Amino acid sequence: MDVCTFENVGIRGTNIVVLGVEKKSVAKLQDERTVRKICALDDHVCMAFAGLTADARVVINRARVECQSHKLTVEDPVTVEYITRFIATLKQKYTQSNGRRPFGISALIVGFDDDGIPRLYQTDPSGTYHAWKANAIGRSAKTVREFLEKNYTEDAIASDNEAIKLAIKALLEVVQSGGKNIELAIIRRNQPLKMFSAKEVELYVTEIEREKEEAEKKKSKKSV
Amino acid sequence: MALQDMCKWQSPDTQGPSPHLPRAGGWAVPRGCDPQTFLQIHGPRLAHGTTTLAFRFRHGVIAAADTRSSCGSYVACPASCKVIPVHQHLLGTTSGTSADCATWYRVLQRELRLRELREGQLPSVASAAKLLSAMMSRYRGLDLCVATALCGWDRSGPMLFYVYSDGTRLQADIFSVGSGSPYAYGVLDRGYRYDMSTQEAYALARCAVAHATHRDAYSGGSVDLFHVRESGWEHVSRSDACVLYMELQKLLEPEPEEDASHAHPEPATAHRAAEDRELSVGPGEMTPGDSRMPAGTETV
């Protein structure tokens, strides 16, 4: 079974929502483009998951269909809460049926509602869901969450760039081999999902490292 | 489920027609008789005998209707209410078969209330219209007749949709539905502006329905006027249609001569200026000294 318990981080900024995912290193002969862990559910909602990739595929497919059915029945695009509740209800059904096992995934669902408010939700295999300002799922979720608790301040999410950097910093805490193994996606208000290319992620990583060095220099200057 | 299949057990509602209850969409008619043809030959004439109108403008949505319920040439009820509230910010004008309209509006109320509880907010007027048209289009071909205008105020401001029982769903600024609608459209198209004041809008709506009731045999009784504002809907007035029409005619009179009789004490200019005020004065008030048509004359 292909188990993906790699780190996922979600950040809810003021005008932006960020999803960062640790990519596992791709085998030499494998085509990198087919390994995508951040999936768009609709123009304004996307999700990342940690757990069994195959289970995630089923859930994502059902969620995508539900997004369009909702638009067909009710003319409005889904709210992030609605689709989260749908996914959570789906997961719960599988915990209470004969002959089935629960979906083995936790998901981070981010997006903007019609009213322009950014949202971040997390669901788990039992079918519960909660809203978060910033969260992490995966094998070292605890470490990352502690980092976020310390560093998620109003300043940290004041601008879009700061929010993106916070997500990358959180991932760098636990990801080996740096920026090459990070996949990043953002949604800005009234704009569709944007996946970052490896180069763009590298730019941010370089900037973070530069800021770190400057901070250390300042510290050492002070101590002198 | 496996056990069910093994025992070949069927849940009751998948079995064939029972002798006691008709199937959904079926009618208890004599054997060998197609319900549609039966109704067409022997059933009552179910015409859209009514005038309803609705239009949206800056200060909300106006809904107005007559109050005559007709069954063929028989007036079943001269004072029915053809504007049905769905919730605090949504009204529907009804035309077609009264029973169908009433039923489907109750279903719509239930649907919207459930969604409000689940989602934490009421669906928009567009959603409500979509839900209603989708629900009714499943019964297409079964002689449902519901022609309705949904008037509401939601997050995008005043909204107006027309929904028909074959599934038609249209959005526009003005709709008039029913046998009297051509007459009402004439008046509405002449006088409609998005930037009307509330009083002008009331006057226009009353005028349109009054003219329609004057010419259409299936419309009459009184004129109901409703207004959906940002704060919710309100029933503005119910005025007798004949009286209203008479008042309108008076306003079109030529100016009285110098040696005017006591019947017209007010000068003509004051009449013109007070046109809006007079029309919004309300039910049953007649200008003094009017002797041409005694009150309460029955129009055939």
Coordinates of C-alpha atoms in Angstrom, one line a residue:
Chain A
M1 CA 0.0 0.0 0.0
D2 CA 1.3 3.4 -0.8
V3 CA 1.1 5.2 2.4
C4 CA 1.7 8.9 2.4
T5 CA 2.2 10.1 5.9
F6 CA 4.4 12.9 4.8
E7 CA 3.9 16.3 6.2
N8 CA 1.1 18.6 5.2
V9 CA 0.8 22.1 6.4
G10 CA -2.1 24.5 5.9
I11 CA -2.1 28.2 6.8
R12 CA -5.0 30.6 6.7
G13 CA -3.8 34.1 6.0
T14 CA -5.8 37.3 5.8
N15 CA -6.1 37.3 2.0
I16 CA -4.5 34.0 1.1
V17 CA -4.6 30.3 2.1
V18 CA -1.5 28.2 1.7
L19 CA -1.1 24.4 1.5
G20 CA 2.4 22.9 1.7
V21 CA 3.1 19.3 1.3
E22 CA 6.3 17.2 1.7
K23 CA 6.9 15.4 -1.5
K24 CA 8.5 12.0 -1.3
S25 CA 11.5 11.7 -3.4
V26 CA 10.6 10.3 -6.8
A27 CA 12.3 7.2 -8.2
K28 CA 14.5 7.8 -11.1
L29 CA 12.3 6.2 -13.7
Q30 CA 9.1 7.6 -12.3
D31 CA 7.3 10.5 -13.9
E32 CA 7.1 13.3 -11.4
R33 CA 4.0 14.9 -12.8
T34 CA 1.8 12.0 -11.8
V35 CA 2.6 12.4 -8.1
R36 CA 0.3 15.2 -7.0
K37 CA -0.8 15.5 -3.4
I38 CA -2.6 18.8 -3.6
C39 CA -5.8 18.5 -5.5
A40 CA -8.3 21.1 -6.6
L41 CA -11.9 20.3 -5.7
D42 CA -13.3 23.3 -7.5
D43 CA -12.0 26.7 -8.5
H44 CA -12.0 28.1 -5.0
V45 CA -11.4 25.0 -2.9
C46 CA -8.5 22.6 -2.7
M47 CA -7.3 19.9 -0.4
A48 CA -4.2 18.0 0.7
F49 CA -4.2 14.7 2.5
A50 CA -2.1 12.4 4.6
G51 CA -2.7 8.6 4.6
L52 CA -3.6 6.0 2.0
T53 CA -3.3 7.6 -1.4
A54 CA -5.8 5.2 -3.0
D55 CA -8.4 6.0 -0.4
A56 CA -7.8 9.7 -1.0
R57 CA -8.4 9.3 -4.7
V58 CA -11.9 8.0 -4.0
V59 CA -12.7 10.7 -1.5
I60 CA -11.4 13.5 -3.8
N61 CA -13.4 12.1 -6.7
R62 CA -16.6 12.1 -4.7
A63 CA -15.9 15.6 -3.4
R64 CA -15.4 16.9 -6.9
V65 CA -18.7 15.4 -8.1
E66 CA -20.5 16.9 -5.1
C67 CA -19.0 20.3 -5.9
Q68 CA -20.6 20.2 -9.3
S69 CA -23.9 18.7 -8.2
H70 CA -24.2 21.5 -5.7
K71 CA -23.7 24.0 -8.4
L72 CA -26.3 22.3 -10.5
T73 CA -28.9 22.1 -7.8
V74 CA -28.4 25.4 -6.1
E75 CA -26.6 27.7 -8.6
D76 CA -24.0 28.7 -6.0
P77 CA -20.5 27.2 -5.6
V78 CA -20.0 25.2 -2.5
T79 CA -18.8 26.8 0.7
V80 CA -15.6 25.3 2.1
E81 CA -17.6 24.3 5.2
Y82 CA -20.2 22.5 3.1
I83 CA -17.7 20.4 1.2
T84 CA -15.8 19.6 4.4
R85 CA -19.0 18.5 6.0
F86 CA -19.7 16.4 2.9
I87 CA -16.3 14.7 3.1
A88 CA -16.6 14.2 6.8
T89 CA -20.1 12.7 6.5
L90 CA -18.8 10.4 3.8
K91 CA -16.0 9.2 6.1
Q92 CA -18.4 8.8 9.0
K93 CA -20.7 6.6 6.9
Y94 CA -17.8 4.2 6.3
T95 CA -17.2 3.9 10.1
Q96 CA -20.8 2.8 10.6
S97 CA -21.5 0.3 7.8
N98 CA -21.1 -3.4 7.5
G99 CA -18.3 -4.9 5.4
R100 CA -16.4 -1.6 5.0
R101 CA -13.4 -0.1 6.6
P102 CA -12.9 3.6 7.3
F103 CA -11.1 5.8 4.8
G104 CA -7.5 6.0 6.0
I105 CA -6.8 9.7 5.4
S106 CA -6.8 13.0 7.1
A107 CA -7.4 15.9 4.9
L108 CA -6.7 19.6 5.0
I109 CA -9.3 21.6 3.0
V110 CA -8.7 25.2 2.2
G111 CA -10.5 27.8 0.2
F112 CA -12.4 31.0 0.0
D113 CA -16.2 31.4 0.4
D114 CA -18.4 33.7 -1.7
D115 CA -18.2 36.2 1.1
G116 CA -14.4 36.4 0.6
I117 CA -13.5 34.9 4.0
P118 CA -10.6 32.4 3.9
R119 CA -11.1 29.0 5.5
L120 CA -9.0 26.0 6.6
Y121 CA -10.6 22.8 7.8
Q122 CA -9.1 19.5 8.9
T123 CA -10.9 16.2 8.7
D124 CA -9.8 12.8 10.2
P125 CA -10.8 9.2 9.5
S126 CA -13.5 9.2 12.1
G127 CA -15.4 11.9 10.3
T128 CA -15.0 14.8 12.6
Y129 CA -13.9 18.2 11.2
H130 CA -12.7 21.4 12.7
A131 CA -11.7 24.8 11.5
W132 CA -8.2 25.9 12.1
K133 CA -6.1 29.0 11.6
A134 CA -3.0 26.8 10.9
N135 CA -2.6 23.1 11.1
A136 CA -0.4 20.2 10.1
I137 CA -1.1 16.6 9.5
G138 CA 1.3 13.7 8.9
R139 CA 3.8 11.8 10.8
S140 CA 5.5 14.7 12.5
A141 CA 2.3 16.8 12.8
K142 CA 2.9 17.5 16.5
T143 CA 6.3 19.1 15.9
V144 CA 5.0 21.2 13.1
R145 CA 2.0 22.2 15.1
E146 CA 4.1 23.4 18.0
F147 CA 6.2 25.4 15.6
L148 CA 3.1 27.0 14.2
E149 CA 1.7 27.7 17.6
K150 CA 4.9 29.7 18.4
N151 CA 5.1 31.4 15.1
Y152 CA 1.6 32.0 13.9
T153 CA 1.2 35.7 14.7
E154 CA -0.7 38.5 13.2
D155 CA 2.5 39.8 11.7
A156 CA 3.4 36.4 10.3
I157 CA 0.3 36.3 8.2
A158 CA 0.1 40.1 7.5
S159 CA 1.1 39.7 3.9
D160 CA 0.7 36.9 1.4
N161 CA 4.5 36.4 1.2
E162 CA 4.8 36.1 4.9
A163 CA 2.1 33.5 5.0
I164 CA 3.8 31.5 2.3
K165 CA 7.1 31.7 4.1
L166 CA 5.6 30.6 7.3
A167 CA 4.2 27.5 5.6
I168 CA 7.6 26.7 4.1
K169 CA 9.4 27.3 7.4
A170 CA 7.1 25.0 9.1
L171 CA 7.7 22.3 6.6
L172 CA 11.5 22.8 6.6
E173 CA 11.4 21.9 10.3
V174 CA 10.8 18.3 9.5
V175 CA 11.4 17.8 5.8
Q176 CA 14.8 16.4 4.9
S177 CA 16.8 17.7 2.0
G178 CA 15.1 21.1 1.9
G179 CA 13.2 22.9 -0.8
K180 CA 13.4 20.2 -3.5
N181 CA 10.9 18.1 -1.6
I182 CA 8.2 20.7 -1.0
E183 CA 5.1 21.1 -3.0
L184 CA 3.2 24.4 -2.5
A185 CA -0.2 25.7 -3.5
I186 CA -2.0 28.9 -2.7
I187 CA -5.4 30.4 -3.3
R188 CA -5.8 34.1 -3.2
R189 CA -9.2 35.7 -2.8
N190 CA -11.2 35.6 -6.1
Q191 CA -8.3 33.8 -7.9
P192 CA -8.0 30.2 -8.8
L193 CA -5.6 27.7 -7.3
K194 CA -2.0 28.3 -8.1
M195 CA 0.5 25.5 -7.8
F196 CA 4.1 26.6 -7.4
S197 CA 6.8 25.3 -9.6
A198 CA 10.0 23.9 -8.0
K199 CA 11.9 27.1 -9.0
E200 CA 9.4 29.3 -7.3
V201 CA 9.6 27.3 -4.1
E202 CA 13.4 27.5 -4.3
L203 CA 13.2 31.3 -4.4
Y204 CA 11.2 31.3 -1.2
V205 CA 13.5 28.8 0.4
T206 CA 16.6 30.9 -0.5
E207 CA 15.0 34.0 0.9
I208 CA 14.1 32.2 4.1
E209 CA 17.7 31.0 4.5
R210 CA 19.0 34.5 3.8
E211 CA 16.7 35.9 6.5
K212 CA 17.9 33.3 8.9
E213 CA 21.6 34.2 8.3
E214 CA 20.9 37.9 8.7
A215 CA 19.1 37.2 12.0
E216 CA 22.0 35.1 13.2
K217 CA 24.5 37.8 12.2
K218 CA 22.5 40.4 14.1
K219 CA 22.5 38.1 17.1
S220 CA 26.3 37.6 17.0
K221 CA 26.9 41.3 16.5
K222 CA 24.8 42.0 19.6
S223 CA 26.8 39.5 21.7
V224 CA 30.1 41.0 20.6
Chain B
M1 CA -27.9 -6.1 1.0
A2 CA -27.1 -9.8 0.8
L3 CA -29.8 -11.2 3.1
Q4 CA -32.5 -9.2 1.4
D5 CA -31.5 -10.5 -2.0
M6 CA -31.3 -14.1 -0.8
C7 CA -34.8 -14.0 0.6
K8 CA -36.1 -12.0 -2.4
W9 CA -37.8 -9.5 -0.1
Q10 CA -38.9 -6.2 -1.7
S11 CA -39.6 -3.1 0.2
P12 CA -43.3 -2.1 -0.2
D13 CA -42.9 1.0 -2.3
T14 CA -41.2 -0.9 -5.1
Q15 CA -44.1 -3.2 -5.6
G16 CA -46.7 -2.7 -8.3
P17 CA -49.8 -0.6 -7.9
S18 CA -51.8 -1.6 -4.9
P19 CA -55.6 -1.6 -5.3
H20 CA -55.9 1.1 -2.7
L21 CA -53.5 3.9 -3.5
P22 CA -52.6 5.4 -6.9
R23 CA -49.0 5.5 -7.9
A24 CA -47.2 8.8 -7.6
G25 CA -48.3 10.7 -10.7
G26 CA -51.2 8.3 -11.3
W27 CA -54.9 9.0 -10.8
A28 CA -57.6 6.7 -9.6
V29 CA -59.5 6.6 -12.9
P30 CA -61.6 3.9 -14.5
R31 CA -59.7 1.1 -16.1
G32 CA -58.5 1.5 -19.6
C33 CA -58.7 5.3 -19.4
D34 CA -55.6 7.5 -19.7
P35 CA -55.6 10.1 -17.0
Q36 CA -54.5 13.0 -19.2
T37 CA -57.3 12.5 -21.8
F38 CA -59.8 11.9 -19.0
L39 CA -59.0 15.2 -17.5
Q40 CA -59.0 17.0 -20.8
I41 CA -62.5 15.7 -21.6
H42 CA -64.2 15.7 -18.3
G43 CA -62.1 17.7 -15.9
P44 CA -62.7 21.4 -15.0
R45 CA -61.1 24.0 -17.2
L46 CA -58.0 24.8 -15.3
A47 CA -57.0 28.1 -16.8
H48 CA -54.4 30.6 -15.5
G49 CA -57.2 32.9 -14.6
T50 CA -55.4 35.6 -12.8
T51 CA -53.2 38.7 -12.9
T52 CA -50.0 38.7 -10.9
L53 CA -47.0 40.8 -11.4
A54 CA -43.7 41.5 -9.8
F55 CA -40.9 43.9 -10.5
R56 CA -37.6 44.7 -8.8
F57 CA -36.3 48.2 -8.3
R58 CA -33.9 50.1 -6.2
H59 CA -35.8 49.7 -2.9
G60 CA -36.8 46.1 -3.2
V61 CA -39.2 43.9 -5.1
I62 CA -42.9 44.7 -5.5
A63 CA -45.4 41.9 -5.9
A64 CA -49.0 42.5 -6.7
A65 CA -51.9 40.3 -7.7
D66 CA -55.7 40.2 -8.0
T67 CA -57.7 38.1 -5.7
R68 CA -60.2 36.3 -7.9
S69 CA -60.0 32.5 -8.0
S70 CA -61.9 31.2 -10.9
C71 CA -62.9 27.7 -11.9
G72 CA -64.0 28.1 -15.5
S73 CA -66.6 30.9 -15.4
Y74 CA -67.4 30.3 -11.8
V75 CA -65.7 32.6 -9.3
A76 CA -64.6 30.1 -6.6
C77 CA -63.3 32.8 -4.3
P78 CA -63.3 36.5 -4.8
A79 CA -60.9 37.3 -2.1
S80 CA -58.1 34.7 -2.3
C81 CA -54.5 35.6 -1.6
K82 CA -52.2 34.8 -4.5
V83 CA -49.0 35.9 -3.0
I84 CA -47.5 33.3 -0.7
P85 CA -44.7 34.0 1.7
V86 CA -41.9 31.5 1.7
H87 CA -39.7 33.0 4.4
Q88 CA -39.0 36.4 5.8
H89 CA -37.2 37.6 2.6
L90 CA -39.0 35.6 -0.1
L91 CA -42.4 35.8 -1.6
G92 CA -44.0 34.0 -4.5
T93 CA -46.8 35.1 -6.7
T94 CA -48.9 32.2 -7.8
S95 CA -50.7 31.5 -11.0
G96 CA -52.1 28.4 -12.6
T97 CA -53.7 25.7 -10.5
S98 CA -54.1 27.0 -6.9
A99 CA -53.7 23.6 -5.4
D100 CA -50.4 22.9 -7.2
C101 CA -49.1 26.3 -6.2
A102 CA -49.9 25.9 -2.6
T103 CA -48.5 22.4 -2.4
W104 CA -45.2 23.2 -4.2
Y105 CA -44.7 26.3 -2.1
R106 CA -45.0 24.3 1.1
V107 CA -42.4 21.9 -0.3
L108 CA -40.2 24.8 -1.2
Q109 CA -40.6 26.2 2.3
R110 CA -39.5 22.9 3.8
E111 CA -36.6 22.6 1.5
L112 CA -35.3 26.1 2.2
R113 CA -35.8 25.8 6.0
L114 CA -33.8 22.5 6.0
R115 CA -31.0 24.1 4.0
E116 CA -31.0 27.1 6.3
L117 CA -30.5 24.9 9.3
R118 CA -27.8 22.8 7.7
E119 CA -25.8 25.6 6.1
G120 CA -26.4 28.3 8.7
Q121 CA -27.8 30.7 6.2
L122 CA -30.8 30.9 3.8
P123 CA -30.2 30.0 0.2
S124 CA -30.3 32.8 -2.2
V125 CA -33.3 33.6 -4.4
A126 CA -31.5 32.1 -7.4
S127 CA -31.0 28.9 -5.4
A128 CA -34.7 28.8 -4.3
A129 CA -35.8 29.3 -7.9
K130 CA -33.4 26.5 -9.1
L131 CA -34.7 24.1 -6.4
L132 CA -38.3 24.8 -7.3
S133 CA -37.8 24.4 -11.0
A134 CA -35.8 21.2 -10.6
M135 CA -38.4 19.7 -8.3
M136 CA -41.2 20.5 -10.6
S137 CA -39.5 19.5 -13.8
R138 CA -39.5 15.9 -12.6
Y139 CA -43.3 16.0 -12.9
R140 CA -43.2 17.4 -16.4
G141 CA -46.0 16.0 -18.6
L142 CA -48.2 15.3 -15.6
D143 CA -50.3 18.4 -16.0
L144 CA -48.8 20.4 -13.2
C145 CA -49.5 24.0 -13.7
V146 CA -47.5 26.4 -11.6
A147 CA -46.4 29.8 -13.0
T148 CA -44.8 31.8 -10.3
A149 CA -42.6 34.7 -9.7
L150 CA -40.2 34.4 -6.8
C151 CA -39.5 37.8 -5.3
G152 CA -36.8 38.2 -2.7
W153 CA -34.0 40.1 -1.2
D154 CA -30.7 38.2 -0.6
R155 CA -27.0 38.9 -0.4
S156 CA -27.0 40.3 -3.9
G157 CA -29.9 42.7 -3.3
P158 CA -33.4 42.5 -4.7
M159 CA -33.9 39.5 -7.0
L160 CA -36.8 38.3 -9.2
F161 CA -37.2 34.9 -10.9
Y162 CA -39.9 33.4 -12.9
V163 CA -40.4 29.7 -12.6
Y164 CA -42.8 27.6 -14.6
S165 CA -43.8 24.0 -13.9
D166 CA -42.1 22.7 -17.0
G167 CA -38.8 23.7 -15.5
T168 CA -38.4 27.2 -17.0
R169 CA -36.5 29.5 -14.8
L170 CA -35.8 33.1 -15.9
Q171 CA -34.4 36.1 -14.3
A172 CA -35.5 39.7 -15.2
D173 CA -36.6 43.0 -13.8
I174 CA -40.4 42.7 -14.6
F175 CA -42.6 39.7 -14.8
S176 CA -46.4 39.5 -15.1
V177 CA -48.1 36.1 -15.1
G178 CA -51.7 35.0 -15.9
S179 CA -54.5 35.7 -18.2
G180 CA -54.4 39.4 -17.4
S181 CA -50.7 39.7 -17.9
P182 CA -50.8 41.3 -21.4
Y183 CA -52.8 44.2 -20.0
A184 CA -50.5 44.5 -17.0
Y185 CA -47.4 44.4 -19.1
G186 CA -48.7 47.3 -21.1
V187 CA -48.9 49.5 -18.1
L188 CA -45.7 48.2 -16.5
D189 CA -43.5 48.6 -19.6
R190 CA -44.7 52.2 -19.9
G191 CA -44.1 53.2 -16.3
Y192 CA -41.2 51.1 -15.1
R193 CA -37.9 52.6 -14.0
Y194 CA -35.3 51.0 -11.7
D195 CA -34.8 54.2 -9.8
M196 CA -38.5 54.7 -8.9
S197 CA -39.4 55.8 -5.4
T198 CA -41.3 53.4 -3.3
Q199 CA -44.6 55.3 -3.7
E200 CA -44.2 55.5 -7.4
A201 CA -43.6 51.7 -7.4
Y202 CA -46.8 51.1 -5.4
A203 CA -48.8 53.3 -7.7
L204 CA -47.4 51.6 -10.8
A205 CA -48.2 48.1 -9.4
R206 CA -51.8 49.1 -8.4
C207 CA -52.4 50.7 -11.7
A208 CA -51.2 47.7 -13.7
V209 CA -53.3 45.2 -11.8
A210 CA -56.4 47.5 -11.9
H211 CA -56.2 47.9 -15.7
A212 CA -55.8 44.1 -16.0
T213 CA -58.8 43.4 -13.9
H214 CA -60.8 45.9 -15.9
R215 CA -60.3 44.0 -19.1
D216 CA -59.7 40.4 -18.1
A217 CA -62.8 38.4 -17.1
Y218 CA -60.8 36.0 -14.9
S219 CA -59.1 38.7 -12.8
G220 CA -60.9 40.9 -10.3
G221 CA -61.8 41.2 -6.7
S222 CA -59.1 43.2 -5.0
V223 CA -55.6 44.2 -5.6
D224 CA -53.0 42.8 -3.1
L225 CA -49.8 44.7 -2.9
F226 CA -46.6 43.3 -1.2
H227 CA -43.1 44.8 -0.9
V228 CA -40.0 42.9 -0.1
R229 CA -37.4 45.1 1.5
E230 CA -34.0 44.5 2.9
S231 CA -35.7 44.0 6.3
G232 CA -38.2 41.5 5.0
W233 CA -41.5 41.4 3.2
E234 CA -44.6 43.5 4.2
H235 CA -48.2 43.5 3.0
V236 CA -48.7 47.0 1.9
S237 CA -52.4 47.1 1.0
R238 CA -55.5 45.3 -0.3
S239 CA -57.7 47.6 -2.4
D240 CA -60.9 46.9 -4.2
A241 CA -60.1 46.6 -7.9
C242 CA -63.2 48.5 -9.2
V243 CA -62.6 51.4 -6.8
L244 CA -59.0 51.6 -7.7
Y245 CA -59.8 51.7 -11.4
M246 CA -62.3 54.4 -10.9
E247 CA -59.8 56.5 -9.0
L248 CA -57.4 56.0 -11.9
Q249 CA -59.9 57.1 -14.4
K250 CA -60.7 60.2 -12.4
L251 CA -57.1 61.3 -12.6
L252 CA -57.3 61.2 -16.4
E253 CA -60.2 63.6 -16.5
P254 CA -59.9 66.8 -18.5
E255 CA -59.6 70.0 -16.4
P256 CA -62.9 71.2 -15.0
E257 CA -64.4 74.4 -16.5
E258 CA -64.4 77.7 -14.8
D259 CA -67.9 77.4 -13.5
A260 CA -67.2 73.9 -12.1
S261 CA -69.9 72.3 -10.0
H262 CA -69.3 71.5 -6.3
A263 CA -68.5 68.0 -7.4
H264 CA -64.9 69.0 -8.1
P265 CA -63.8 71.3 -5.4
E266 CA -60.0 70.8 -5.9
P267 CA -58.3 72.5 -8.8
A268 CA -57.0 70.3 -11.5
T269 CA -53.3 71.1 -10.9
A270 CA -53.6 69.9 -7.4
H271 CA -55.1 66.7 -8.7
R272 CA -52.1 66.1 -10.9
A273 CA -49.6 66.8 -8.2
A274 CA -51.5 64.7 -5.8
E275 CA -51.7 61.8 -8.2
D276 CA -49.2 59.7 -6.4
R277 CA -50.6 60.5 -3.0
E278 CA -54.1 59.6 -4.1
L279 CA -53.2 56.3 -5.5
S280 CA -51.5 55.3 -2.4
V281 CA -54.3 56.4 -0.2
G282 CA -55.6 52.9 0.1
P283 CA -58.8 50.8 0.1
G284 CA -62.3 52.1 -0.4
E285 CA -61.8 55.8 -0.3
M286 CA -63.8 57.7 -2.8
T287 CA -63.3 61.4 -3.8
P288 CA -66.3 63.3 -2.5
G289 CA -69.1 64.1 -4.8
D290 CA -68.6 61.4 -7.3
S291 CA -71.9 60.3 -8.7
R292 CA -71.1 58.5 -11.9
M293 CA -70.6 55.0 -10.6
P294 CA -72.1 54.1 -7.3
A295 CA -69.9 52.2 -5.0
G296 CA -69.9 48.4 -5.1
T297 CA -71.2 48.1 -8.7
E298 CA -70.7 44.5 -9.8
T299 CA -68.8 44.3 -13.0
V300 CA -70.0 41.4 -15.0

